[in-house]
Amino acid sequence: MPRYRTSRIEISHAQAIADRRWPDDRIDRGPVFFNGFGHFGLAKRDLGDFPTLGCNLIQIEIGPAWVVTSETGTSDGAIKEVLDVLDRAEKVGVGVVLLLSPHYWPQWTRDRWPELKECSCYAGFCPYSHIAQDVLKRYLGIVIVAVKDKKALHSICLTNEPATLNYDKCPRLRNWLD
């Protein structure tokens, strides 16, 4: 069986097409089926073992609370960890789905702008607030610029827990709907 080789992925006729390495070390491009694990510490740690198990994909996550630390401050610790995983994944032939996990929302924003908690539509904050949108834009700008050229980046998952609650109590959303 051919194994996925870290490479550009394209979609053709509803199939993922990527480079494949055959047992005789021949490399070609063809259909690849992705399967794997996510997204906690063990997946990152055991990344090198996945190809021997027939797995070629992991999901890891990063959240705004780990990157946007204040109105003007940022931290690159979580980004460095993501970049390390992407580099190791490229070497072993594993694709990485990067989950952006907005539900890991920075507490400092709620403390600084209490109006973010007015409706708590999503993960304890209002994503329809201009303040929240500015923080999200800042976060996404930092993370996406850092990872966009990494060969092992399979895709970006915006959220894995898309739940909107109390939206009927959100003054911003009501204004949009009126």
XYZ file of C-alpha atoms in Angstrom:
178
model
C 0.000 0.000 0.000
C 1.251 3.482 -0.722
C 1.669 5.866 2.203
C 0.912 9.582 2.273
C 3.992 11.718 1.827
C 3.794 15.251 3.171
C 2.880 17.354 0.156
C 0.396 19.802 -1.299
C -3.112 18.361 -1.173
C -5.656 19.006 -3.889
C -9.215 17.846 -4.370
C -10.130 16.176 -7.653
C -13.371 14.326 -8.310
C -14.206 14.391 -4.584
C -10.890 12.779 -3.627
C -7.838 14.066 -1.803
C -4.837 13.841 -4.127
C -1.330 14.015 -2.699
C 2.137 12.518 -3.019
C 2.372 8.844 -2.053
C 5.380 6.668 -1.305
C 5.172 3.019 -2.340
C 7.022 0.188 -0.554
C 9.663 0.230 -3.343
C 10.293 3.970 -2.541
C 8.609 5.060 -5.776
C 6.722 8.344 -5.340
C 3.652 9.347 -7.298
C 0.541 11.475 -6.881
C -2.805 9.858 -6.379
C -5.800 9.407 -4.084
C -5.056 9.466 -0.362
C -7.433 8.584 2.437
C -6.693 10.534 5.616
C -7.275 9.033 9.032
C -5.803 9.635 12.409
C -6.114 11.053 15.887
C -6.537 14.263 17.803
C -5.874 16.466 19.547
C -4.322 16.351 22.978
C -0.793 15.874 24.260
C -0.555 12.151 23.520
C -1.241 12.714 19.826
C 1.571 15.257 19.701
C 3.917 13.005 21.642
C 3.195 9.859 19.621
C 3.189 11.600 16.243
C 6.161 9.615 14.941
C 4.435 6.295 15.623
C 1.293 7.020 13.606
C 2.600 6.056 10.143
C 3.447 2.547 11.388
C -0.177 2.289 12.564
C -1.472 3.313 9.145
C -2.451 6.799 10.328
C -1.513 9.938 8.478
C -3.419 12.767 10.146
C -3.693 14.400 13.547
C -5.637 17.331 14.850
C -4.045 19.732 17.298
C -5.483 22.867 18.806
C -4.583 26.363 19.816
C -6.841 29.008 21.335
C -6.956 32.784 21.574
C -6.352 32.681 25.342
C -2.917 31.187 24.697
C -1.924 33.785 22.099
C -3.650 37.121 22.808
C -2.664 37.850 26.399
C -3.755 41.492 26.749
C -4.918 44.465 24.711
C -1.431 44.814 23.289
C 0.352 41.668 24.456
C 0.808 38.292 22.825
C 2.580 35.070 23.654
C 4.307 32.884 21.116
C 4.682 29.766 23.312
C 1.650 27.950 21.911
C 2.553 28.973 18.358
C 6.069 27.592 18.807
C 4.555 24.292 19.947
C 2.280 24.190 16.882
C 5.235 24.940 14.591
C 7.249 22.167 16.256
C 4.424 19.673 15.674
C 4.079 20.787 12.048
C 7.831 20.345 11.473
C 7.860 16.883 13.078
C 4.720 15.902 11.148
C 6.320 16.873 7.853
C 9.307 14.623 8.567
C 7.174 11.544 9.290
C 4.491 12.074 6.633
C 1.557 13.084 8.811
C -0.859 15.884 7.946
C -2.043 18.266 10.655
C -5.498 19.756 11.056
C -5.126 22.894 13.141
C -8.170 23.515 15.325
C -8.363 27.219 16.207
C -10.547 26.619 19.308
C -12.190 30.010 19.880
C -13.912 28.504 22.935
C -10.574 28.950 24.739
C -11.434 32.608 25.082
C -9.182 34.982 27.047
C -10.629 35.814 30.449
C -8.943 39.212 30.441
C -11.355 40.339 27.679
C -14.384 39.546 29.841
C -12.815 41.414 32.751
C -11.912 44.410 30.594
C -15.190 44.551 28.619
C -18.107 43.221 30.706
C -20.443 43.698 27.728
C -18.870 40.588 26.195
C -20.807 38.611 28.811
C -24.177 40.292 28.106
C -25.532 37.407 26.124
C -22.755 34.790 26.330
C -23.913 33.405 22.983
C -20.797 31.307 22.527
C -18.374 29.947 25.127
C -19.148 32.687 27.637
C -18.683 35.637 25.305
C -20.548 37.397 22.515
C -18.913 36.683 19.139
C -21.100 39.388 17.565
C -19.375 42.111 19.589
C -16.931 44.305 17.687
C -14.510 43.839 20.576
C -14.644 40.041 20.270
C -14.314 40.263 16.504
C -11.241 42.495 16.864
C -9.633 40.002 19.266
C -10.463 37.121 16.904
C -9.007 38.995 13.909
C -5.834 39.695 15.866
C -5.584 36.060 16.970
C -6.250 34.637 13.501
C -3.800 37.060 11.920
C -1.024 35.923 14.231
C -1.685 32.179 13.975
C -2.420 31.945 10.259
C 0.627 33.991 9.275
C 2.770 31.659 11.411
C 1.479 28.374 9.913
C 0.327 29.188 6.382
C 3.426 27.897 4.573
C 3.975 24.721 6.587
C 3.885 21.644 4.345
C 2.273 19.417 6.977
C -0.695 21.780 7.416
C -3.593 19.736 6.064
C -6.361 22.199 6.929
C -7.674 24.651 9.475
C -10.742 23.865 11.573
C -12.413 27.046 12.816
C -14.224 25.328 15.685
C -15.197 21.821 16.693
C -17.908 22.883 19.125
C -20.159 25.276 17.192
C -22.939 25.994 19.628
C -24.711 29.311 19.927
C -26.815 29.695 23.042
C -28.932 32.561 24.289
C -28.775 34.199 20.882
C -32.289 35.505 21.421
C -30.908 37.561 24.340
C -28.060 39.071 22.341
C -28.689 42.799 21.767
C -26.219 42.911 18.853
C -27.758 39.979 17.024
C -31.280 41.285 17.630
C -30.253 44.581 16.037
C -29.022 42.714 12.967
C -32.234 40.735 12.731
C -34.575 43.699 13.208
